[in-house]
Coordinates of C-alpha atoms and ligand atoms in Angstrom, one line a residue:
M1 CA 10.0 -12.0 -6.3
I2 CA 7.7 -12.2 -3.6
I3 CA 7.9 -8.6 -2.2
I4 CA 5.5 -8.0 1.3
L5 CA 5.4 -3.9 1.9
L6 CA 4.2 -3.0 5.1
G7 CA 4.1 0.6 7.3
P8 CA 1.9 3.4 7.8
P9 CA -0.5 5.5 5.3
G10 CA 1.9 7.9 4.6
A11 CA 5.2 4.8 4.5
G12 CA 5.3 6.3 1.0
K13 CA 4.0 1.8 0.1
G14 CA 2.2 3.1 -2.9
T15 CA 5.3 5.0 -4.5
Q16 CA 7.5 2.8 -4.0
A17 CA 6.1 0.3 -4.6
K18 CA 5.2 1.8 -8.6
I19 CA 9.3 1.8 -9.0
L20 CA 10.6 -1.3 -7.5
C21 CA 8.0 -3.2 -10.0
Q22 CA 9.4 -1.3 -12.9
R23 CA 12.8 -2.3 -12.0
L24 CA 12.1 -6.0 -11.1
K25 CA 9.8 -6.0 -13.2
I26 CA 7.0 -7.7 -11.4
V27 CA 3.3 -6.9 -10.7
H28 CA 2.0 -4.0 -8.3
I29 CA -0.6 -4.9 -6.3
S30 CA -2.7 -2.6 -3.5
T31 CA -5.7 -3.8 -2.2
G32 CA -6.0 -0.1 -1.8
D33 CA -5.9 0.9 -5.0
I34 CA -8.5 -2.2 -6.7
L35 CA -11.0 -0.9 -4.2
R36 CA -10.9 2.0 -5.2
E37 CA -11.7 0.7 -8.7
A38 CA -14.5 -1.2 -6.6
I39 CA -16.2 1.6 -6.2
K40 CA -15.9 4.4 -8.9
S41 CA -16.7 1.4 -10.8
N42 CA -19.4 1.0 -9.2
T43 CA -19.7 -3.2 -7.8
A44 CA -20.9 -4.9 -5.9
L45 CA -17.8 -5.2 -4.3
G46 CA -17.4 -0.7 -4.4
Q47 CA -20.7 -0.6 -2.9
E48 CA -20.2 -2.5 0.0
A49 CA -16.8 -1.3 0.7
A50 CA -17.2 2.2 0.8
K51 CA -18.9 2.8 3.7
Y52 CA -15.6 1.5 5.3
V53 CA -13.6 2.8 3.5
E54 CA -14.6 6.0 3.3
R55 CA -14.3 6.1 7.5
G56 CA -10.4 4.9 7.4
E57 CA -11.7 1.7 8.7
L58 CA -10.9 -2.1 7.5
V59 CA -12.9 -3.8 4.7
P60 CA -14.3 -7.1 6.6
D61 CA -11.4 -10.1 6.1
S62 CA -14.3 -11.9 3.8
L63 CA -14.5 -9.0 1.4
V64 CA -10.8 -8.5 1.2
T65 CA -8.8 -12.3 1.0
K66 CA -11.1 -13.3 -1.6
M67 CA -10.0 -10.2 -3.4
A68 CA -6.4 -10.1 -3.1
Q69 CA -6.2 -14.2 -3.3
E70 CA -7.8 -13.8 -7.3
R71 CA -5.2 -11.5 -7.7
L72 CA -2.8 -13.4 -6.4
T73 CA -3.4 -16.2 -8.9
C74 CA -3.9 -13.9 -12.2
D75 CA -1.5 -15.4 -14.9
D76 CA 0.4 -12.0 -14.8
A77 CA 0.6 -12.8 -10.6
K78 CA 3.3 -15.8 -11.9
E79 CA 6.7 -14.4 -12.3
G80 CA 6.3 -12.2 -8.8
F81 CA 4.7 -9.9 -7.4
I82 CA 5.2 -6.9 -4.2
L83 CA 2.0 -7.0 -1.8
D84 CA 0.8 -2.8 -0.8
G85 CA -1.4 -3.0 1.5
F86 CA -2.7 -6.5 2.3
P87 CA -1.8 -7.9 4.9
R88 CA -3.7 -5.3 7.5
N89 CA -4.3 -7.5 10.3
L90 CA -3.5 -10.8 12.5
S91 CA -6.1 -12.8 10.3
Q92 CA -5.3 -11.4 7.1
A93 CA -1.3 -13.2 8.0
E94 CA -2.5 -15.7 8.9
S95 CA -4.8 -16.9 5.1
L96 CA -2.0 -15.3 3.6
D97 CA 0.9 -18.1 5.3
E98 CA -1.9 -20.9 3.7
F99 CA -2.1 -19.3 -0.1
F100 CA 2.1 -18.5 0.0
N101 CA 2.1 -22.6 1.6
S102 CA 0.0 -24.0 -0.6
N103 CA 1.4 -22.8 -4.0
G104 CA 4.6 -23.1 -2.5
L105 CA 6.0 -19.9 -2.6
L106 CA 7.9 -20.0 0.7
D107 CA 11.0 -17.6 -0.3
Y108 CA 9.5 -13.8 0.4
S109 CA 9.9 -11.2 1.4
V110 CA 8.7 -8.5 4.3
I111 CA 9.6 -4.2 4.0
Y112 CA 8.4 -3.1 6.8
L113 CA 8.4 1.6 6.0
E114 CA 9.3 2.2 9.6
T115 CA 7.7 6.3 9.7
S116 CA 7.0 9.4 12.0
E117 CA 3.7 10.5 12.5
T118 CA 4.7 13.8 11.3
T119 CA 5.9 12.7 8.5
I120 CA 2.8 10.8 7.9
I121 CA 0.5 13.9 8.6
K122 CA 2.5 15.6 6.2
R123 CA 2.8 13.5 2.8
L124 CA -1.1 12.2 3.9
T125 CA -2.8 15.4 3.7
G126 CA -0.9 17.4 1.2
R127 CA -1.1 14.2 -1.1
R128 CA -2.7 15.1 -4.7
I129 CA -3.6 11.7 -7.0
C130 CA -5.1 12.7 -10.3
K131 CA -8.5 11.5 -11.5
N132 CA -7.3 9.6 -14.8
C133 CA -4.6 8.1 -14.7
Q134 CA -3.6 8.1 -9.9
A135 CA -0.9 9.5 -10.9
V136 CA 0.4 10.5 -7.4
Y137 CA 1.7 14.4 -6.3
H138 CA 2.2 16.2 -3.4
L139 CA 2.2 19.7 -2.6
I140 CA 5.2 20.6 -1.8
N141 CA 7.5 17.1 -2.0
V142 CA 6.0 16.9 -5.2
P143 CA 4.1 19.2 -7.1
S144 CA 3.2 18.6 -10.3
R145 CA 3.5 21.6 -12.9
K146 CA 0.6 23.9 -13.3
E147 CA -1.7 23.7 -10.2
G148 CA -4.4 21.0 -9.6
I149 CA -3.1 19.6 -13.3
C150 CA -1.9 16.3 -14.2
D151 CA 1.1 16.4 -16.2
T152 CA 1.2 12.6 -17.1
C153 CA -2.4 13.5 -18.5
G154 CA -3.8 16.4 -18.2
S155 CA -6.4 15.4 -16.3
E156 CA -7.5 17.1 -12.7
L157 CA -6.1 16.0 -9.4
Y158 CA -8.2 15.2 -6.4
Q159 CA -7.8 15.0 -2.9
R160 CA -8.1 11.5 -1.5
P161 CA -11.4 12.0 0.7
D162 CA -9.6 9.6 3.3
D163 CA -6.8 11.7 3.4
S164 CA -8.7 14.0 5.3
E165 CA -8.0 15.2 8.3
S166 CA -10.2 12.7 10.7
T167 CA -9.8 10.3 9.1
I168 CA -6.5 10.4 8.4
K169 CA -6.3 10.4 12.5
N170 CA -8.9 7.1 12.6
R171 CA -7.1 5.6 10.2
L172 CA -3.9 5.7 12.5
Q173 CA -5.4 4.3 15.3
V174 CA -7.0 2.2 13.0
Y175 CA -3.1 1.3 11.2
E176 CA -1.7 0.4 15.5
R177 CA -4.3 -1.1 16.6
M178 CA -4.9 -3.8 13.3
T179 CA -2.0 -3.2 11.2
A180 CA 0.9 -2.8 13.8
P181 CA 0.9 -6.8 15.5
V182 CA 1.6 -7.6 11.4
V183 CA 4.8 -6.3 11.6
A184 CA 5.8 -8.3 14.6
Y185 CA 4.3 -11.1 13.1
Y186 CA 6.5 -11.0 10.1
S187 CA 9.7 -10.2 12.7
H188 CA 8.7 -13.5 14.1
K189 CA 9.0 -15.5 11.6
G190 CA 12.7 -13.8 11.0
K191 CA 11.0 -11.8 7.7
L192 CA 11.3 -7.5 8.3
L193 CA 13.6 -5.5 6.9
H194 CA 13.7 -1.8 8.8
I195 CA 13.2 0.8 6.2
S196 CA 13.8 4.0 7.7
A197 CA 10.8 5.3 5.4
D198 CA 10.9 9.7 6.5
N199 CA 13.9 10.0 4.1
E200 CA 13.1 11.6 0.2
A201 CA 12.0 8.2 -1.8
E202 CA 15.6 8.0 -3.5
K203 CA 17.2 7.1 -0.5
V204 CA 14.2 4.9 0.7
I205 CA 14.7 3.0 -2.6
E206 CA 18.2 2.7 -2.4
A207 CA 17.9 1.4 0.7
I208 CA 15.5 -1.6 -0.2
L209 CA 17.3 -2.6 -3.9
K210 CA 19.8 -3.3 -1.8
F211 CA 18.8 -5.1 0.9
L212 CA 17.8 -7.3 -2.4
G213 CA 20.6 -7.3 -3.6
K214 CA 20.0 -5.2 -6.8
D215 CA 21.0 -2.5 -6.4
S216 CA 23.2 -2.4 -9.3
Ligands
ADP301 P1 -2.9 3.7 3.5 O1 -2.2 3.0 3.2 O2 -2.3 5.2 2.4 O3 -4.0 4.6 4.1 P2 -4.4 2.1 0.9 O4 -4.8 3.1 0.3 O5 -3.3 1.2 1.2 O6 -4.1 3.2 1.4 O7 -6.0 1.7 1.5 C1 -7.0 3.0 1.6 C2 -8.0 2.2 2.3 O8 -8.9 0.6 1.6 C3 -7.8 1.6 4.0 O9 -8.5 2.7 5.0 C4 -9.5 0.3 3.8 O10 -10.4 0.9 4.2 C5 -8.7 -0.4 2.8 N1 -8.2 -1.1 2.7 C6 -7.0 -2.1 2.0 N2 -6.4 -2.6 1.7 C7 -7.3 -3.1 3.0 C8 -6.9 -4.1 3.6 N3 -6.3 -5.2 3.1 N4 -7.6 -5.2 4.0 C9 -9.2 -4.3 4.8 N5 -9.4 -2.2 3.7 C10 -8.7 -2.5 3.0
ZN302 ZN1 -3.0 11.7 -15.1

């Protein structure tokens, strides 16, 4: 099964993808996670990508498309995958189409997590992440038991630098300009499922599983 998750930053793509990949036994491929990992390990890709990620800009297609395709051809993606954060502009969507066509992957679902701006700002400014295991918390919606400390591994929580209010504004503008056309692209293909992602996470997952026929 192949699922593409679309939606603005803060829509909950990562949260939903993590639950879905467990339920459906397929891998979660997040280009944002891969880039943050590359930045942390200070690889050549990470060094190049850091300046874009920090500003909330898109990392150039020449870097991201190759990175995504390499990940998609790994063995663990053979049974299916959930793409989170890719494609993020029309050129990435077109290259993904080519990749799907040349690999005979014709059956995929595109889920659009529609989210209001108020929800987006609240979710992103309250988001906190574990430095060690990358578990995601929220100051109000999903607080850790002990403030600033990960429930799972006891490490410190941090705020993603691009979750600061000024960078969020830029990410939203980039989203409108670059990624909103991707939503229209899949909608024209008749591939798009709209889900209202302002609801709490459990309701959203329920709606997605129902659509996929996996709700029993
Ligand atoms: P969010 O969806 O909350 O914005 P992500 O973790 O998906 O967060 O992405 C964080 C950053 O990583 C983006 O702002 C961008 O700089 C970079 N990035 C992630 N995916 C892509 C992509 N497909 N193309 C270009 N840049 C990307
Ligand atoms: Zn942790």
